[in-house]
């Protein structure tokens, strides 16, 4: 009996950097290619292109500080929501009709 649930596998993205993912084994080279910054291959099928794109997104997140490497595993950074100061409220003016902007005088 076949099941359709995804199997989590440990993939080495770069030397010493691992991540657990459900991406199929045949797409792992494309995943590594995206993480390394190589361009996509136009002969790849959709699954390999998506794996490449995911690897590229993980590299960008690592560079932006959204992901970090802890004990050789790539993990997301948890940022507390209260860290950012609240945005000041904009003062609202009286509502003006957009048609009022279009009216003009010939005088």
Short mmCIF file of C-alpha atoms in Angstrom, two decimals:
data_model
loop_
_atom_site.label_atom_id
_atom_site.label_comp_id
_atom_site.label_asym_id
_atom_site.label_seq_id
_atom_site.Cartn_x
_atom_site.Cartn_y
_atom_site.Cartn_z
CA UNK A 1 0.00 0.00 0.00
CA UNK A 2 1.44 3.40 -1.06
CA UNK A 3 1.04 6.49 1.07
CA UNK A 4 1.24 10.06 -0.17
CA UNK A 5 2.83 11.64 2.89
CA UNK A 6 6.19 13.37 2.47
CA UNK A 7 9.31 11.82 3.94
CA UNK A 8 11.66 14.25 5.65
CA UNK A 9 15.29 13.82 4.57
CA UNK A 10 18.46 15.46 5.78
CA UNK A 11 20.13 17.27 2.86
CA UNK A 12 23.61 18.77 2.84
CA UNK A 13 23.20 22.19 1.17
CA UNK A 14 26.85 23.15 1.46
CA UNK A 15 29.84 21.79 3.31
CA UNK A 16 28.73 21.48 6.93
CA UNK A 17 25.24 22.98 6.40
CA UNK A 18 22.31 20.57 6.60
CA UNK A 19 18.55 21.01 6.46
CA UNK A 20 15.64 18.64 6.85
CA UNK A 21 13.26 18.79 3.89
CA UNK A 22 10.64 16.78 2.03
CA UNK A 23 12.07 17.66 -1.39
CA UNK A 24 12.58 14.42 -3.41
CA UNK A 25 16.11 13.05 -3.79
CA UNK A 26 16.20 13.61 -7.56
CA UNK A 27 15.83 17.35 -6.91
CA UNK A 28 18.58 17.66 -4.29
CA UNK A 29 21.27 18.72 -6.80
CA UNK A 30 19.01 21.55 -7.99
CA UNK A 31 18.38 22.54 -4.36
CA UNK A 32 22.13 22.70 -3.71
CA UNK A 33 22.63 24.64 -6.94
CA UNK A 34 20.13 27.30 -5.89
CA UNK A 35 21.68 27.54 -2.42
CA UNK A 36 25.14 27.95 -3.96
CA UNK A 37 23.92 30.78 -6.20
CA UNK A 38 24.16 29.06 -9.58
CA UNK A 39 21.59 29.92 -12.29
CA UNK A 40 18.73 27.55 -13.03
CA UNK A 41 18.99 24.99 -15.81
CA UNK A 42 16.41 25.52 -18.57
CA UNK A 43 16.14 21.74 -19.08
CA UNK A 44 14.91 21.11 -15.53
CA UNK A 45 11.38 19.98 -14.92
CA UNK A 46 9.03 21.93 -12.63
CA UNK A 47 9.99 20.05 -9.47
CA UNK A 48 13.70 20.65 -9.96
CA UNK A 49 13.10 24.33 -10.73
CA UNK A 50 11.02 24.66 -7.55
CA UNK A 51 13.80 22.98 -5.55
CA UNK A 52 16.34 25.38 -7.09
CA UNK A 53 14.10 28.32 -6.20
CA UNK A 54 13.73 27.05 -2.61
CA UNK A 55 17.52 26.76 -2.29
CA UNK A 56 17.91 30.30 -3.60
CA UNK A 57 15.33 31.58 -1.07
CA UNK A 58 17.12 29.78 1.77
CA UNK A 59 20.43 31.40 0.76
CA UNK A 60 18.81 34.85 0.68
CA UNK A 61 17.21 34.23 4.09
CA UNK A 62 20.59 33.12 5.47
CA UNK A 63 22.24 36.26 4.08
CA UNK A 64 19.44 38.47 5.51
CA UNK A 65 19.68 36.89 8.96
CA UNK A 66 16.28 35.20 8.85
CA UNK A 67 17.99 31.79 8.99
CA UNK A 68 21.08 30.81 10.97
CA UNK A 69 23.31 27.76 11.12
CA UNK A 70 23.21 26.11 14.55
CA UNK A 71 25.15 22.92 15.12
CA UNK A 72 25.42 22.40 11.34
CA UNK A 73 21.64 22.72 10.84
CA UNK A 74 19.95 25.62 9.07
CA UNK A 75 17.19 26.90 11.34
CA UNK A 76 14.90 29.95 11.24
CA UNK A 77 15.55 32.84 13.60
CA UNK A 78 12.74 33.58 16.00
CA UNK A 79 12.28 37.32 16.29
CA UNK A 80 10.00 38.62 19.02
CA UNK A 81 7.17 40.78 17.74
CA UNK A 82 7.53 43.33 20.53
CA UNK A 83 11.04 44.21 19.29
CA UNK A 84 9.82 46.67 16.63
CA UNK A 85 8.49 50.01 17.89
CA UNK A 86 4.87 50.76 17.00
CA UNK A 87 4.35 52.90 13.93
CA UNK A 88 2.95 56.37 14.56
CA UNK A 89 -0.61 56.89 13.42
CA UNK A 90 -1.07 59.18 10.46
CA UNK A 91 -3.22 62.20 10.93
CA UNK A 92 -6.22 62.06 8.69
CA UNK A 93 -7.53 65.06 6.84
CA UNK A 94 -11.09 65.75 5.93
CA UNK A 95 -12.23 63.52 3.14
CA UNK A 96 -12.12 65.10 -0.32
CA UNK A 97 -13.87 63.79 -3.34
CA UNK A 98 -11.54 62.65 -6.13
CA UNK A 99 -13.77 64.62 -8.51
CA UNK A 100 -12.96 67.83 -6.67
CA UNK A 101 -9.37 67.54 -7.85
CA UNK A 102 -10.57 67.48 -11.44
CA UNK A 103 -12.68 70.61 -11.25
CA UNK A 104 -11.05 73.85 -12.24
CA UNK A 105 -11.97 77.35 -13.12
CA UNK A 106 -11.53 79.10 -16.46
CA UNK A 107 -11.23 82.53 -14.81
#
